[in-house]
Coordinates of C-alpha atoms in Angstrom, one line a residue:
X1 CA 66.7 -2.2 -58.5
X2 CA 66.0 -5.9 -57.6
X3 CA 66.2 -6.6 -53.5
X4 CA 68.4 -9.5 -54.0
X5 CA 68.9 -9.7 -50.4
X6 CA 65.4 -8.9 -48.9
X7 CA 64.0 -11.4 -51.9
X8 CA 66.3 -14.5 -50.7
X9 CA 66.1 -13.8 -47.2
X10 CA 62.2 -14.0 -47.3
X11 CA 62.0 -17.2 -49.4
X12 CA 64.5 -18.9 -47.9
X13 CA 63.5 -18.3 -44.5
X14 CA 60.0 -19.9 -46.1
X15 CA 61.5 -22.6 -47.5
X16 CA 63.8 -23.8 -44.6
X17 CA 60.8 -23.3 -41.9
X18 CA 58.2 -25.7 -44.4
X19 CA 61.2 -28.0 -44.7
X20 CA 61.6 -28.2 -40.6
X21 CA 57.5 -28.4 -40.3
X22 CA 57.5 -30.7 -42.7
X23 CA 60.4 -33.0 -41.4
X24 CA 58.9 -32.7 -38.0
X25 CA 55.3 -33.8 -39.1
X26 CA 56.8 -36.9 -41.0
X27 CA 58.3 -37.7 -38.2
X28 CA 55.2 -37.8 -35.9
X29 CA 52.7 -39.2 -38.5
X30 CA 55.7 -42.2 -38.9
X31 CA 56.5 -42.7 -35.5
X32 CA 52.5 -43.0 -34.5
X33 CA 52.0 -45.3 -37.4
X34 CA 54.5 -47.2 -36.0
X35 CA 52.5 -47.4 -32.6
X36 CA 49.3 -48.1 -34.0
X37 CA 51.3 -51.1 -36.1
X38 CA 52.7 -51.8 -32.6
X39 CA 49.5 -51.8 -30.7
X40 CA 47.3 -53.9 -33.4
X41 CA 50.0 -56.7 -33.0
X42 CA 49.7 -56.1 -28.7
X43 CA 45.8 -55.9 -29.1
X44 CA 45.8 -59.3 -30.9
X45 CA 47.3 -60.9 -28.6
X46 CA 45.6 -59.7 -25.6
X47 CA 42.2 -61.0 -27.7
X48 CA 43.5 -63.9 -27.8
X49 CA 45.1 -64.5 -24.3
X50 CA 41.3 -63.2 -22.9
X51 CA 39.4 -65.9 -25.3
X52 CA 41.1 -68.3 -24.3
X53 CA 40.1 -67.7 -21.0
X54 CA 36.5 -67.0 -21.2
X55 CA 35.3 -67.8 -24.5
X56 CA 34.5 -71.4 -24.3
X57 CA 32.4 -70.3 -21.1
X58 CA 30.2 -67.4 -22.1
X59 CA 30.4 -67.9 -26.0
X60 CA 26.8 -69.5 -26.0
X61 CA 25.4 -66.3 -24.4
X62 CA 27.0 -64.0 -26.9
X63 CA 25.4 -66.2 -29.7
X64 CA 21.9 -65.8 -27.7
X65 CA 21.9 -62.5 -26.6
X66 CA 19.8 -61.6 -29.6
X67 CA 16.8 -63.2 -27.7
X68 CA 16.8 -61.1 -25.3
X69 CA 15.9 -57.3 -24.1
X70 CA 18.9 -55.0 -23.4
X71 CA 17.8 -54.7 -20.0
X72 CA 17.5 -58.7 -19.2
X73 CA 21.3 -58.4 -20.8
X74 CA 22.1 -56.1 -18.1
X75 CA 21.1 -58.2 -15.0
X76 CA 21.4 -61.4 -16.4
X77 CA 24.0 -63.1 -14.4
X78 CA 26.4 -64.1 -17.3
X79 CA 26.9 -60.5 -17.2
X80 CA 28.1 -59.9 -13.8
X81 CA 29.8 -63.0 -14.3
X82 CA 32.0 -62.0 -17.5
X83 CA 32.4 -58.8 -15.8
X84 CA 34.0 -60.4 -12.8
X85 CA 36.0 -62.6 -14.8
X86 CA 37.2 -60.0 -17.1
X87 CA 38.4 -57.9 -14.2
X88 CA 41.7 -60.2 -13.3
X89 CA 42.4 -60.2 -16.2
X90 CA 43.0 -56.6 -18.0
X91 CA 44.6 -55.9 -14.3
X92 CA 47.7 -53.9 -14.4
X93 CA 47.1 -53.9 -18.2
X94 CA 46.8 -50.9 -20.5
X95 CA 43.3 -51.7 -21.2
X96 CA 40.6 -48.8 -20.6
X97 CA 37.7 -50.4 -21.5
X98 CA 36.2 -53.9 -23.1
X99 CA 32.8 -54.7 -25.7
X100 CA 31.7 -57.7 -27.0
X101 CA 29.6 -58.1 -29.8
X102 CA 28.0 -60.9 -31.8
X103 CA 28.1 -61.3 -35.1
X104 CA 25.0 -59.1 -35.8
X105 CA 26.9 -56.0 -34.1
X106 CA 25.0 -56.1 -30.9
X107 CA 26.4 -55.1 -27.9
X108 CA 26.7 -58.2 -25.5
X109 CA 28.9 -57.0 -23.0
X110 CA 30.3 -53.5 -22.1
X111 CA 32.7 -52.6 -19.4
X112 CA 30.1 -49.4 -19.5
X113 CA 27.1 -50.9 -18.6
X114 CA 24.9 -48.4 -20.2
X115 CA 26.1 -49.7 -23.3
X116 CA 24.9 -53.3 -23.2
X117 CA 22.2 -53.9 -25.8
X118 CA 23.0 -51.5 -28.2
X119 CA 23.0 -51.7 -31.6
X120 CA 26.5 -51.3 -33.2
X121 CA 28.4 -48.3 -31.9
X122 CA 29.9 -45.0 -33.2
X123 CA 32.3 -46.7 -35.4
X124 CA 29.8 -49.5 -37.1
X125 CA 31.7 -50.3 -40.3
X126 CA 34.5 -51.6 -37.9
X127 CA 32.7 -54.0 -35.9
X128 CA 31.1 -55.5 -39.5
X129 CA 34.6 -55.9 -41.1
X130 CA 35.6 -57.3 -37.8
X131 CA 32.3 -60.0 -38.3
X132 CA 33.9 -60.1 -41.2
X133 CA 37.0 -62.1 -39.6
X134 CA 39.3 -58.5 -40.4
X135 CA 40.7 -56.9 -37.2
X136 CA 40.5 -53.1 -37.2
X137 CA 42.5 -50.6 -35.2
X138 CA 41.6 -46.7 -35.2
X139 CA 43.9 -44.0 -33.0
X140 CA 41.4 -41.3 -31.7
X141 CA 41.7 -39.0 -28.3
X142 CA 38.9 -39.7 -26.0
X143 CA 37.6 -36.6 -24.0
X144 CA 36.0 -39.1 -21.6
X145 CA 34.2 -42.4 -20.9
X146 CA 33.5 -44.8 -18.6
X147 CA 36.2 -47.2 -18.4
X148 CA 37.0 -50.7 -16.6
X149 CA 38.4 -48.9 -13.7
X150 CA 35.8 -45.7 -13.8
X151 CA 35.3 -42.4 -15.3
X152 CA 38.3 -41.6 -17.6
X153 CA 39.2 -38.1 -19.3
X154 CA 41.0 -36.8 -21.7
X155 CA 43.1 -40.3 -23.2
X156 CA 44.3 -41.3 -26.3
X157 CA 43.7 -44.8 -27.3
X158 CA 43.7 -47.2 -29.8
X159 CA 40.0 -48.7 -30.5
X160 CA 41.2 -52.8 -32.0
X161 CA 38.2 -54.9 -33.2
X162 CA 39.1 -58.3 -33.1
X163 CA 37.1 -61.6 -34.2
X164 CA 37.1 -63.9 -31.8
X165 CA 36.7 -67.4 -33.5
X166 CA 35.3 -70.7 -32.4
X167 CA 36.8 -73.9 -32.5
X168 CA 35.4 -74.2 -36.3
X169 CA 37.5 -71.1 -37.1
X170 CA 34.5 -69.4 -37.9
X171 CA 34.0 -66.1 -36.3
X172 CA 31.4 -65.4 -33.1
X173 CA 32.1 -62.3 -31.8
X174 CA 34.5 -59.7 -31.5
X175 CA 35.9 -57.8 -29.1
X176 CA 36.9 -54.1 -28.6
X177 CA 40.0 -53.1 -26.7
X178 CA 40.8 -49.6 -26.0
X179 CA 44.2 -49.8 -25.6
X180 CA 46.0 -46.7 -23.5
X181 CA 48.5 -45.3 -25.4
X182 CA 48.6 -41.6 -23.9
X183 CA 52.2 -41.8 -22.5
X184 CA 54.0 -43.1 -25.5
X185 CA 51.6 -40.3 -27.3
X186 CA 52.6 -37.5 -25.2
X187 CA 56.3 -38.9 -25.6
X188 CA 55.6 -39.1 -29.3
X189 CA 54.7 -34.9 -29.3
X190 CA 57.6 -34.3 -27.1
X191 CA 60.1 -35.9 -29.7
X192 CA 58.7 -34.3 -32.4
X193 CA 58.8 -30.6 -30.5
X194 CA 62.2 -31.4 -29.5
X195 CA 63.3 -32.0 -33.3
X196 CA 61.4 -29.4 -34.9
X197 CA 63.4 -27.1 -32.2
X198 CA 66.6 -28.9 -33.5
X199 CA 65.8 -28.7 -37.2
X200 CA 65.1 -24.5 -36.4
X201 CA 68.7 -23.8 -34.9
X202 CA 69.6 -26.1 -37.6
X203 CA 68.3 -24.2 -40.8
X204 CA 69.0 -20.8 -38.5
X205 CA 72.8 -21.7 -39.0
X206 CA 72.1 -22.7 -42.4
X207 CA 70.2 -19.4 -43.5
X208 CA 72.8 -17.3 -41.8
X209 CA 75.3 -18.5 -43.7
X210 CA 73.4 -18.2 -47.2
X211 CA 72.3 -14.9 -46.2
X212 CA 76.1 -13.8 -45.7
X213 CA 77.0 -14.8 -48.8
X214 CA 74.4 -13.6 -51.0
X215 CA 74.4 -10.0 -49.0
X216 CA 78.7 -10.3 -49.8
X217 CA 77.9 -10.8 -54.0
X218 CA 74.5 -8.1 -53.5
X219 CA 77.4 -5.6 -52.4
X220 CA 79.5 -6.9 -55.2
X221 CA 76.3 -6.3 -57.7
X222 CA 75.5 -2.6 -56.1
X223 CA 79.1 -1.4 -56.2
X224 CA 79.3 -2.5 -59.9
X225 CA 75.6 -0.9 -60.5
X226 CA 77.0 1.9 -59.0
X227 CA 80.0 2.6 -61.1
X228 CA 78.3 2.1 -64.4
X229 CA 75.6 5.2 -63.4
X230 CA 78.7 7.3 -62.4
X231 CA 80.1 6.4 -65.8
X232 CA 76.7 7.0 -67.3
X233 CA 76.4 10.4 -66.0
X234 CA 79.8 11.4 -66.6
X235 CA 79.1 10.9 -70.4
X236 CA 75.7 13.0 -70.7
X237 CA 77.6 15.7 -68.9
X238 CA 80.8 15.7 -71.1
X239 CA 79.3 15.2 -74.2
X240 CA 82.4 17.3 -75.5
X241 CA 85.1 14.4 -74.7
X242 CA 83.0 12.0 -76.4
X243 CA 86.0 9.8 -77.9
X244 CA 87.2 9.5 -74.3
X245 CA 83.8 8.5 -72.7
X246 CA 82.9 6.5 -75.0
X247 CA 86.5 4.2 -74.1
X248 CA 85.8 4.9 -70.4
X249 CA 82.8 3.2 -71.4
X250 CA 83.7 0.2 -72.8
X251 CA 86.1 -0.8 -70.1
X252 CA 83.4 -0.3 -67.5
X253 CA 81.1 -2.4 -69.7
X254 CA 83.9 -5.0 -70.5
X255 CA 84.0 -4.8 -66.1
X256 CA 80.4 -5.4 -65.4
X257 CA 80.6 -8.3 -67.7
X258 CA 83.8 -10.0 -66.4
X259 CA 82.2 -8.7 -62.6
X260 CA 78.7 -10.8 -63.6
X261 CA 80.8 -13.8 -65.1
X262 CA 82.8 -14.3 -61.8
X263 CA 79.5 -13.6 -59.3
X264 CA 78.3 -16.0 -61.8
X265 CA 80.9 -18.6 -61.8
X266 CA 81.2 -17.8 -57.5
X267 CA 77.6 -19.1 -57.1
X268 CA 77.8 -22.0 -59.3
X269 CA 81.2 -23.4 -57.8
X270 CA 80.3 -23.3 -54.6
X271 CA 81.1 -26.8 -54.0
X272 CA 84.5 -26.1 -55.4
X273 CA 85.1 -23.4 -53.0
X274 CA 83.9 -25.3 -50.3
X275 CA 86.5 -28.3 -50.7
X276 CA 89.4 -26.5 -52.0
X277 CA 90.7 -25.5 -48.6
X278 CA 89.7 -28.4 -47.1
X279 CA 91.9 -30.1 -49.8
X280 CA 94.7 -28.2 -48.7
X281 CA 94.2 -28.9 -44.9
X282 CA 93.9 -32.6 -45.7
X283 CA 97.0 -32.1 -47.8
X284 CA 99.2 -30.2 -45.5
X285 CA 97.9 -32.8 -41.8
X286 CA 99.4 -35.6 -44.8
X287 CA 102.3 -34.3 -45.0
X288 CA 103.0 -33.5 -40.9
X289 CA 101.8 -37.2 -40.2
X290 CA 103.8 -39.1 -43.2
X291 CA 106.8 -37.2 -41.4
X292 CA 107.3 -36.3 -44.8
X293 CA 109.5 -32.7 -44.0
X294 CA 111.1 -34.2 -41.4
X295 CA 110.2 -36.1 -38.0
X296 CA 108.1 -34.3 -36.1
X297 CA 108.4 -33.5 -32.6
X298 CA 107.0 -33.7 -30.2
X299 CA 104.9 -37.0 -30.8
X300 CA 101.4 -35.0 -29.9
X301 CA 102.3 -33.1 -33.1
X302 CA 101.8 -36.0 -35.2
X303 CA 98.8 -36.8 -33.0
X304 CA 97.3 -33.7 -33.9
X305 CA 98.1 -33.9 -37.4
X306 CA 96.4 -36.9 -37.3
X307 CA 93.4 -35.7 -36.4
X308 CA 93.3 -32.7 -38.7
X309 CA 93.2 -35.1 -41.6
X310 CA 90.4 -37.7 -40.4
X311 CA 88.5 -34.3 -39.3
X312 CA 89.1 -32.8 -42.9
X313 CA 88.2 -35.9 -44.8
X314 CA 84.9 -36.4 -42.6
X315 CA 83.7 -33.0 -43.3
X316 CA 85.0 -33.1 -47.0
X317 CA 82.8 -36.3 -47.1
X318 CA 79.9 -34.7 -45.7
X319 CA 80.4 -31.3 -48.1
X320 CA 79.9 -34.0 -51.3
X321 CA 77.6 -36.5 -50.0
X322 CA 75.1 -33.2 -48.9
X323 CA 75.9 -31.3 -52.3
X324 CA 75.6 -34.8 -54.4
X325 CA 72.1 -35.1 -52.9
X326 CA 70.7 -31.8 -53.0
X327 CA 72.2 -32.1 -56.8
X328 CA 70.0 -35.1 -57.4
X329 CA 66.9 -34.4 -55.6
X330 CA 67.0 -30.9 -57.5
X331 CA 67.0 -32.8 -60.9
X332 CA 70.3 -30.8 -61.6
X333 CA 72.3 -34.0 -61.8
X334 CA 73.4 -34.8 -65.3
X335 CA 74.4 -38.3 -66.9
X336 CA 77.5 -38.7 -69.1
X337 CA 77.5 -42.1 -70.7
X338 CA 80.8 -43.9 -72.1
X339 CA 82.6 -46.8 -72.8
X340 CA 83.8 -48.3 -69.3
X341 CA 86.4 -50.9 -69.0
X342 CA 85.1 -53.0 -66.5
X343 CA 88.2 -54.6 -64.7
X344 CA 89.6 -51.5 -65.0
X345 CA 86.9 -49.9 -62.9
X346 CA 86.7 -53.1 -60.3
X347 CA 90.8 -52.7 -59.9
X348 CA 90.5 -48.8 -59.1
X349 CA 87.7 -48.8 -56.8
X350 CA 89.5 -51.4 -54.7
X351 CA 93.1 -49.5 -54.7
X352 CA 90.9 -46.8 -53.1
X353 CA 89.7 -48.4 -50.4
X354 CA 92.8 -51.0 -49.7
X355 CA 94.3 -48.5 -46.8
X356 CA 91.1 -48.5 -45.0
X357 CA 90.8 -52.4 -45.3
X358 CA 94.2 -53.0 -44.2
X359 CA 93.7 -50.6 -41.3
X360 CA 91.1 -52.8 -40.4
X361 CA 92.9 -55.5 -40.9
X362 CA 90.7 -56.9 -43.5
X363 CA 91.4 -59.4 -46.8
X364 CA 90.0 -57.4 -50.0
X365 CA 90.2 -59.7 -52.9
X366 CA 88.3 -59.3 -56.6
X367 CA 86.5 -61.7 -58.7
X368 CA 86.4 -59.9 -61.8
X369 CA 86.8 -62.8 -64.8
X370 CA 89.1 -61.8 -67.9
X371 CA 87.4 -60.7 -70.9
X372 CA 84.1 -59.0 -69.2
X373 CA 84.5 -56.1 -71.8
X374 CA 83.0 -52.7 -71.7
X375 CA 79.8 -51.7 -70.0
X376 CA 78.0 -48.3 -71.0
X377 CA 77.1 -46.1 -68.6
X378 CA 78.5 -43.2 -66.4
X379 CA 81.6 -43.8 -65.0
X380 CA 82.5 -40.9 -62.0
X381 CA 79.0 -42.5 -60.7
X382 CA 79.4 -46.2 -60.9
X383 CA 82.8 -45.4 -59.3
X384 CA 81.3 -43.5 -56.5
X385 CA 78.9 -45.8 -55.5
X386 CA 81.1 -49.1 -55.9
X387 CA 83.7 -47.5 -53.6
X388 CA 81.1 -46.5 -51.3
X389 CA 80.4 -50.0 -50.8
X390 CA 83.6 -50.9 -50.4
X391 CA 84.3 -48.4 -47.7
X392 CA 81.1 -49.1 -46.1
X393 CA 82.2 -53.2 -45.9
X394 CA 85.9 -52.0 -44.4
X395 CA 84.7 -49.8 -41.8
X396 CA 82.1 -52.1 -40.4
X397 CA 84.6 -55.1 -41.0
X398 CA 87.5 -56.0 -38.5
X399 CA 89.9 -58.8 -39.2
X400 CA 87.5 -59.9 -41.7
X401 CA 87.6 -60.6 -45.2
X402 CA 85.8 -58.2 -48.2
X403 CA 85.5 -59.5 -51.4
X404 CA 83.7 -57.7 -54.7
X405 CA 83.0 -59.9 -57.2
X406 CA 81.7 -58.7 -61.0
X407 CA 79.6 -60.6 -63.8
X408 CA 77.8 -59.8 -67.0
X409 CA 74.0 -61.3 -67.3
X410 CA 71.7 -60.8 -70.4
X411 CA 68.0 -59.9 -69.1
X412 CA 65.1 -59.0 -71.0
X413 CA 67.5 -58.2 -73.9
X414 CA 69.2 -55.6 -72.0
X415 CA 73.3 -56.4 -71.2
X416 CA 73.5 -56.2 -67.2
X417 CA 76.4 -55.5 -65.0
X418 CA 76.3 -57.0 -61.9
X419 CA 78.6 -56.0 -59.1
X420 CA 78.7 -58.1 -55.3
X421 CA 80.4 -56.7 -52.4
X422 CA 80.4 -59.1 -49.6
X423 CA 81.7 -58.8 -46.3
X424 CA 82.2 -60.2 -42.7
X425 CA 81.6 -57.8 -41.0
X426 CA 78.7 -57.0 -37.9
X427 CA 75.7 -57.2 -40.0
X428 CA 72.3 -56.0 -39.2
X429 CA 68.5 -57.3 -39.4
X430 CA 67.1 -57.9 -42.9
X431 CA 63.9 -55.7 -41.5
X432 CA 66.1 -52.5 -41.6
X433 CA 67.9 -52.8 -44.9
X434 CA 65.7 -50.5 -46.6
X435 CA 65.6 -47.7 -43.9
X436 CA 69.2 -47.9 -44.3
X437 CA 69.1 -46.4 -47.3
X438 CA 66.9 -43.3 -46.3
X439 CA 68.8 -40.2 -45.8
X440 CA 71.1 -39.4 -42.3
X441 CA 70.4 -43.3 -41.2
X442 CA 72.6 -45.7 -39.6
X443 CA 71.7 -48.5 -37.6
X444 CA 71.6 -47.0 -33.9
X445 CA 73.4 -44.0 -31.9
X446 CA 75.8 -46.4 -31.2
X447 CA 77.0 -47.4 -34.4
X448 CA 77.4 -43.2 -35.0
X449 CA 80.0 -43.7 -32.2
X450 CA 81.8 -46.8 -33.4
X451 CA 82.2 -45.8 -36.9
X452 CA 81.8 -42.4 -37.7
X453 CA 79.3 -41.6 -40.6
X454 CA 76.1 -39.2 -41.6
X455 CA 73.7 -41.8 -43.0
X456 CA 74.3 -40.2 -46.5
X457 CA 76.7 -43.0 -47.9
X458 CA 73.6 -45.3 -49.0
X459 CA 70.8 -42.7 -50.0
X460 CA 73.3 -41.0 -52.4
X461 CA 74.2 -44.8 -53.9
X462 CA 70.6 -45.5 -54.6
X463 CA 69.8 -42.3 -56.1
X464 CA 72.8 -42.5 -58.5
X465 CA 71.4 -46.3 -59.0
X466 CA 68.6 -45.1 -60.1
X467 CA 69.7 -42.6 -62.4
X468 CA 71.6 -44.9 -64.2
X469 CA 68.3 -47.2 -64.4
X470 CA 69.7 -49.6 -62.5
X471 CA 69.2 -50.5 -58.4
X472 CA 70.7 -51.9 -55.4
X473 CA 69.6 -54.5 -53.1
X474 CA 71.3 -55.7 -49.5
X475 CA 71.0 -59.2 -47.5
X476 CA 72.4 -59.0 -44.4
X477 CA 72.4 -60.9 -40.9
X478 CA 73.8 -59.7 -37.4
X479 CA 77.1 -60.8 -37.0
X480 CA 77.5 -62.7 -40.3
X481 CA 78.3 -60.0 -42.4
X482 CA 76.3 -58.2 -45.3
X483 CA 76.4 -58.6 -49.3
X484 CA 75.6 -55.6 -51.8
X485 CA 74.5 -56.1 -55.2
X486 CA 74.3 -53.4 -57.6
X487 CA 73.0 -54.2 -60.8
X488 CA 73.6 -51.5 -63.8
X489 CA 72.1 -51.6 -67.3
X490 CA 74.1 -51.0 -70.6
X491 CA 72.9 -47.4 -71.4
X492 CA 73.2 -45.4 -75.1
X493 CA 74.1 -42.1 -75.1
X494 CA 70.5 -41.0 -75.9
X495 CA 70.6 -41.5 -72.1
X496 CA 72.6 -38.2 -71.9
X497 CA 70.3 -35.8 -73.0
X498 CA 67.5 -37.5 -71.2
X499 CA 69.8 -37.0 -67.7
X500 CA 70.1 -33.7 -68.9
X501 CA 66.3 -33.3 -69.3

């Protein structure tokens, strides 16, 4: 007989560990990306602030060091000169160690004298491209070398070439920085251990769950097994009541199949089962809070009632946004296309959110011109994402004013429909509109606390957005609210099957 159990506990144990490696390591690879981003930009400017110090000074013994021997480059006084003037300045600075080059690659000046008059370095293709007027940055983990302020060990850094240009703008040298960025590494490590821990207990609670419930249907499945082998055997041994067997039979056949059909139907609703009480709960903290029995005393009652229902809708939020997604990203997400009427659509999806906006004490208004017509697509997920949206500009909007606005454009022979949801509300930078949309993301911790959320409103809109061949796009400023524009195409009902697909 098939392990059921033993089977899913192994691969899913598997699957959730590579997911939580994998998370963790995307994590680390972005966040040090980020640094080296961070650290070209830093190294720049330190090029710059040191040229403009120095350059006009020793510039015409970089462009003759050429003529002379390595060791005449050693003693030659410019040298102990740059050196000294060099020291003030990378003081109290991250900087481990400087080179100078000229244009040819030769090592003018090195904070490691031993260095001076080489040829190049270890890393030659970067100080031609930086000749080349193109600064270069490389993260590496330095066992040791002989730094600005002495032997140094074990360090990771960021090696920048930088062309250093003349007052022509054309280029005479460049410069290598390493730039110390151990600490924020070793930060960077501890992060990443500290969510991959997070992600285990995490996926632990997860698998423990999905363990219970598979091991509650593989009891289900064995019991069922069972009883059709005690059937079985009763038959071979009373051969003689064959009539009466052979009924016995069919109901335990007629069993099995109704047994497999709801272990069938249990697995594939899980998302019903999952919502139904929480439907109920919602339903039952409505009707304590709206007094609706009766007044309710005393006043905490209501309080608590209260806070069953905004509980119960978070989590029921959560439940669908996580299922919607894992529906999507598994491909299992189907497409029904249909006939929409489109002020229709605009009207509903405001109604829905027009208690949240007046909570807020917000203006919702629509701008949806008569005689728009139908658009074809799927309507359960143009719904969903324009009253996500909408709820995303009331919560983030007080005393403000939210506005969604519809037209119908003609592109590229394809019939658009183009929905704007504006707001007033706090805004955010342009540069983080798009990791907004990435899954779990919201602006900072302290938005979390503000206004509630998991991240998943946005990355679930976009998706759908996208299955429907269509797209979003945000513009946004602090404190001058943001505006949402989903544009959908008109889609034929070929469009089904290819969801399907």
């Amino acid at each position: 007989m098939f392990k059921l159990v033993r089977y899913f506990s192994i691969s899913s144990a598997i699957a959730l560990l590579v997911v939580a490696l994998a998370l963790s390591f995307l994590y680390r690879k972005t966040t040090v990306d980020r640094l080296r981003r961070d650290t070209e930009i830093q190294s720049a400017v330190l090029t710059r602030s040191i040229a403009n110090v120095i350059w006009a000074r020793f510039a015409p013994h970089v462009r003759n060091a050429s003529l002379q021997t390595p060791q005449s480059l050693v003693f030659s006084p410019e040298t102990s000169e740059l050196h000294e003037a060099l020291a003030p300045l990378v003081d109290e600075l991250p900087i481990l160690k400087i080179k100078i080059y000229d244009i040819a690659g030769l090592t003018v000046y090195s904070s490691d004298f031993d260095q001076i008059g080489e040829s190049m370095n270890d890393n030659p293709e970067f100080v031609a491209r930086a000749g080349r007027g193109e600064p270069v940055n490389e993260l590496s983990h330095k066992k040791s070398f002989n730094g600005i302020g002495g032997y140094v060990e074990e360090r990771d850094v960021v090696e920048s070439y930088l062309p250093v240009r003349g007052g022509s703008g054309a280029v005479e040298g460049v410069f290598e920085l390493y730039i110390d960025v151990t600490d924020r590494i070793l930060a960077i490590e501890h992060t990443s251990r500290i969510l991959l821990v997070g992600l285990l207990g995490l996926f632990a609670l997860l698998y423990g769950g999905l363990v219970f419930v598979v091991k509650r249907a593989d009891r289900i499945v064995t019991a069922q097994y069972g009883d059709i082998e005690r059937k079985n055997t009763a038959l071979t041994e009373e051969i003689t009541e064959r009539a009466k067997v052979e009924s016995a039979l069919r109901v335990a056949r007629d069993e099995a199949e109704a047994s497999s059909r709801a272990k069938s139907l249990f697995l594939a609703n899980m998302s019903h089962e999952l919502r139904t009480p929480l439907n109920a709960v919602i339903g039952f903290s409505e009707v304590i809070a709206n007094e609706v029995l009766g007044r309710v005393s005393p006043p905490r009652y209501h309080e608590y009632a209260v806070d069953i229902g905004n509980s119960g809708r978070h989590l029921l939020s959560l439940i669908s946004n996580v299922l919607d997604l894992a529906k999507v990203e598994a491909g299992k997400m189907e497409v029904h296309v249909g006939s929409i009427n489109i002020q229709a659509l605009a009207s509903e999806a405001a109604r829905t959110v027009e208690p949240e906006c007046k909570a807020n004490g917000n203006e919702l208004s629509i701008d949806c011109p008569d005689g728009l017509g139908q658009m074809n697509s799927d309507e359960d997920k143009t719904r969903g994402i324009l009253i996500n949206l909408l709820g995303n500009a009331a919560k983030f909007t007080h005393g403000g004013r939210v506005k969604l606005t519809v037209r119908r454009e003609r592109a590229d022979g394809v019939d658009w429909t183009v929905f704007h949801v504006r707001d007033t509300g706090v805004g955010m930078d342009n540069a983080r509109i798009e990791e907004m949309f990435g899954e779990f993301t919201q602006q900072d911790s302290s938005v979390t606390k503000t206004y509630g959320g998991t991240g998943l409103g946005l990355a679930i809109c976009r998706r759908f957005a996208m299955l429907l061949q269509g797209h979003i796009e945000m513009e946004s400023a602090p404190g001058q609210g943001t505006t949402a524009t989903l544009r959908l195409p008109d889609l034929n009902t070929d469009s089904n099957a290819a969801a399907a697909e």
